[in-house]
Amino acid sequence: FWALGRPGMLIDFLHNKSFWETRKEVVKEFRDIIGKNLHERFVWAELASKNVPEAISKLNLWLIILRECLLDTNLSVSLSKEKALQGIIETEKSLRILRETNSQARLVLENLLLTF
């Protein structure tokens, strides 16, 4: 599931133990973020915006978490299907903006966190 149906990616994941640790950390962080108030979310956005490549990497993992929520296969994060779908749409938009434009990362991340 986490390899998104790509055999090459699965092989990389199997040989990369740090990926599994990172995945666990990102799942916990995502669960914590959606449970926080708006101020705490914005503090996270400020910190995450200081390292845009790492933020992009985390958002890619968020997409997988949200996809699991949408398909009811994620027991660690509790979101309605509607929230999960909206989260996927907004996360994709945010990723596209972060990758393709010179927008201020903090504002992009804050806008995304308003979705949850």
Coordinates of N, CA, C and O in Angstrom, one line a residue, residues 39-109:
H39 N -3.6 27.6 16.4 CA -2.3 28.2 16.7 C -1.2 27.2 16.7 O -0.1 27.4 16.1
E40 N -1.4 26.0 17.3 CA -0.4 25.0 17.3 C -0.1 24.4 15.9 O 1.1 24.1 15.6
R41 N -1.1 24.4 15.0 CA -0.9 24.0 13.7 C 0.0 25.0 12.9 O 0.9 24.6 12.1
F42 N -0.3 26.2 13.2 CA 0.5 27.3 12.5 C 1.9 27.3 13.0 O 2.8 27.7 12.2
V43 N 2.1 27.0 14.2 CA 3.5 26.9 14.7 C 4.2 25.7 14.0 O 5.4 25.9 13.5
W44 N 3.5 24.6 13.7 CA 4.1 23.5 13.0 C 4.4 24.0 11.5 O 5.5 23.7 11.0
A45 N 3.5 24.7 10.9 CA 3.7 25.2 9.6 C 4.9 26.1 9.5 O 5.7 26.0 8.5
E46 N 5.1 27.0 10.5 CA 6.3 27.9 10.5 C 7.6 27.0 10.6 O 8.5 27.3 9.8
L47 N 7.6 26.0 11.4 CA 8.8 25.2 11.5 C 9.0 24.4 10.3 O 10.2 24.3 9.8
A48 N 8.0 23.8 9.7 CA 8.1 23.0 8.5 C 8.5 23.8 7.3 O 9.2 23.3 6.4
S49 N 8.1 25.0 7.3 CA 8.4 25.9 6.1 C 9.9 26.2 6.0 O 10.4 26.7 5.0
K50 N 10.7 26.0 7.0 CA 12.1 26.3 7.0 C 12.9 25.2 6.3 O 14.1 25.4 5.9
N51 N 12.3 24.1 6.0 CA 12.9 23.0 5.2 C 11.9 22.5 4.2 O 11.2 21.5 4.5
V52 N 11.8 23.2 3.1 CA 10.7 22.8 2.1 C 10.9 21.4 1.5 O 9.9 20.7 1.4
P53 N 12.1 20.9 1.2 CA 12.2 19.6 0.7 C 11.7 18.5 1.7 O 11.0 17.6 1.3
E54 N 12.0 18.7 3.0 CA 11.5 17.8 4.0 C 9.9 17.9 4.1 O 9.2 16.9 4.3
A55 N 9.4 19.1 4.0 CA 8.0 19.3 4.1 C 7.3 18.6 2.9 O 6.2 18.0 3.1
I56 N 7.9 18.8 1.8 CA 7.3 18.1 0.6 C 7.3 16.6 0.8 O 6.3 15.9 0.5
S57 N 8.3 16.0 1.3 CA 8.4 14.6 1.6 C 7.3 14.2 2.6 O 6.7 13.2 2.4
K58 N 7.1 15.0 3.6 CA 6.1 14.7 4.6 C 4.7 14.7 4.0 O 3.9 13.9 4.2
L59 N 4.5 15.8 3.2 CA 3.2 15.9 2.5 C 2.9 14.7 1.6 O 1.7 14.3 1.5
N60 N 3.9 14.2 0.9 CA 3.7 13.0 0.1 C 3.3 11.8 1.0 O 2.4 11.0 0.6
L61 N 3.8 11.7 2.2 CA 3.4 10.6 3.1 C 2.0 10.9 3.6 O 1.2 10.0 3.8
W62 N 1.7 12.2 3.8 CA 0.3 12.5 4.3 C -0.7 12.1 3.2 O -1.8 11.6 3.6
L63 N -0.4 12.2 1.9 CA -1.3 11.7 0.9 C -1.6 10.2 1.1 O -2.8 9.8 0.9
I64 N -0.6 9.4 1.4 CA -0.8 8.0 1.6 C -1.7 7.8 2.8 O -2.6 6.9 2.8
I65 N -1.4 8.5 3.9 CA -2.2 8.4 5.1 C -3.7 8.7 4.8 O -4.6 8.0 5.3
L66 N -3.9 9.8 4.1 CA -5.2 10.3 3.8 C -5.9 9.2 2.9 O -7.1 9.0 3.0
R67 N -5.2 8.7 2.0 CA -5.7 7.6 1.1 C -6.2 6.4 1.9 O -7.2 5.8 1.7
E68 N -5.4 6.1 2.9 CA -5.8 5.0 3.8 C -7.1 5.3 4.5 O -7.9 4.5 4.7
C69 N -7.2 6.6 5.0 CA -8.4 7.0 5.7 C -9.6 6.9 4.8 O -10.7 6.5 5.2
L70 N -9.4 7.3 3.5 CA -10.5 7.3 2.5 C -10.9 5.8 2.3 O -12.1 5.6 2.1
L71 N -10.0 4.9 2.3 CA -10.3 3.5 2.0 C -10.6 2.7 3.3 O -10.7 1.5 3.2
D72 N -10.6 3.4 4.4 CA -10.9 2.7 5.7 C -9.9 1.7 6.1 O -10.2 0.6 6.7
T73 N -8.6 1.8 5.7 CA -7.6 0.9 6.0 C -6.6 1.4 7.0 O -5.7 0.7 7.4
N74 N -6.8 2.7 7.5 CA -5.9 3.3 8.5 C -6.6 3.4 9.8 O -7.6 4.1 10.0
L75 N -6.1 2.6 10.8 CA -6.7 2.6 12.1 C -6.1 3.6 13.0 O -6.5 3.9 14.1
S76 N -4.9 4.2 12.6 CA -4.2 5.0 13.5 C -4.6 6.5 13.4 O -4.4 7.3 14.3
V77 N -5.3 6.9 12.3 CA -5.7 8.2 12.1 C -7.2 8.2 11.8 O -7.7 7.5 11.0
S78 N -8.0 9.0 12.6 CA -9.4 8.9 12.5 C -9.9 10.2 11.8 O -9.9 11.3 12.4
L79 N -10.3 10.0 10.5 CA -10.9 11.1 9.7 C -12.1 10.6 8.9 O -12.0 9.4 8.5
S80 N -13.1 11.4 8.8 CA -14.2 11.0 7.9 C -13.7 10.9 6.5 O -12.7 11.5 6.1
K81 N -14.4 10.2 5.7 CA -14.1 10.0 4.3 C -14.1 11.4 3.6 O -13.3 11.6 2.7
E82 N -15.1 12.2 3.9 CA -15.2 13.5 3.3 C -14.0 14.4 3.7 O -13.4 15.0 2.8
K83 N -13.5 14.4 4.9 CA -12.3 15.1 5.4 C -11.1 14.6 4.7 O -10.2 15.3 4.3
A84 N -11.0 13.2 4.6 CA -9.9 12.6 3.9 C -9.8 13.0 2.5 O -8.7 13.4 2.0
L85 N -10.9 13.0 1.8 CA -10.9 13.4 0.4 C -10.5 14.9 0.2 O -9.7 15.2 -0.7
Q86 N -11.1 15.7 1.0 CA -10.8 17.1 1.0 C -9.3 17.3 1.3 O -8.6 18.1 0.7
G87 N -8.8 16.6 2.2 CA -7.4 16.6 2.6 C -6.5 16.2 1.4 O -5.4 16.8 1.2
I88 N -6.9 15.2 0.7 CA -6.1 14.8 -0.5 C -6.1 15.9 -1.5 O -5.0 16.2 -2.1
I89 N -7.2 16.4 -1.8 CA -7.3 17.5 -2.8 C -6.4 18.7 -2.4 O -5.6 19.2 -3.2
E90 N -6.5 19.1 -1.2 CA -5.8 20.3 -0.7 C -4.3 20.0 -0.6 O -3.5 20.9 -0.9
T91 N -3.9 18.8 -0.2 CA -2.5 18.4 -0.1 C -1.9 18.4 -1.5 O -0.8 18.9 -1.7
E92 N -2.6 17.8 -2.4 CA -2.1 17.8 -3.8 C -1.9 19.3 -4.3 O -0.9 19.6 -5.0
K93 N -2.8 20.2 -4.1 CA -2.7 21.6 -4.5 C -1.5 22.2 -3.8 O -0.7 22.9 -4.5
S94 N -1.3 21.9 -2.5 CA -0.2 22.5 -1.8 C 1.1 22.0 -2.3 O 2.1 22.7 -2.5
L95 N 1.2 20.7 -2.6 CA 2.4 20.1 -3.2 C 2.8 20.7 -4.5 O 3.9 21.0 -4.8
R96 N 1.8 20.9 -5.3 CA 2.0 21.5 -6.7 C 2.5 22.9 -6.5 O 3.5 23.3 -7.2
I97 N 1.9 23.7 -5.6 CA 2.4 25.1 -5.4 C 3.8 25.1 -4.9 O 4.7 25.9 -5.3
L98 N 4.1 24.2 -3.9 CA 5.5 24.2 -3.3 C 6.5 23.8 -4.3 O 7.6 24.3 -4.3
R99 N 6.2 22.9 -5.2 CA 7.1 22.4 -6.2 C 7.3 23.3 -7.4 O 8.4 23.5 -7.9
E100 N 6.2 23.9 -7.8 CA 6.2 24.7 -9.1 C 6.3 26.2 -9.0 O 6.4 26.8 -10.1
T101 N 6.1 26.7 -7.8 CA 6.1 28.2 -7.7 C 7.1 28.6 -6.7 O 7.7 27.8 -6.0
N102 N 7.2 29.9 -6.6 CA 8.1 30.5 -5.6 C 7.3 31.1 -4.5 O 7.6 32.1 -3.9
S103 N 6.2 30.5 -4.1 CA 5.3 30.9 -3.1 C 6.0 30.8 -1.7 O 6.8 29.9 -1.5
Q104 N 5.5 31.5 -0.8 CA 6.0 31.4 0.6 C 5.4 30.1 1.2 O 4.2 29.9 1.4
A105 N 6.3 29.2 1.5 CA 6.0 27.9 2.0 C 5.1 27.9 3.3 O 4.2 27.2 3.4
R106 N 5.4 28.9 4.2 CA 4.7 28.9 5.4 C 3.2 29.2 5.1 O 2.3 28.6 5.7
L107 N 2.9 30.1 4.2 CA 1.5 30.4 3.9 C 0.8 29.3 3.2 O -0.4 29.0 3.5
V108 N 1.5 28.6 2.4 CA 0.9 27.4 1.7 C 0.6 26.3 2.7 O -0.5 25.8 2.7
L109 N 1.5 26.1 3.7 CA 1.3 25.1 4.7 C 0.1 25.5 5.7 O -0.7 24.7 6.1

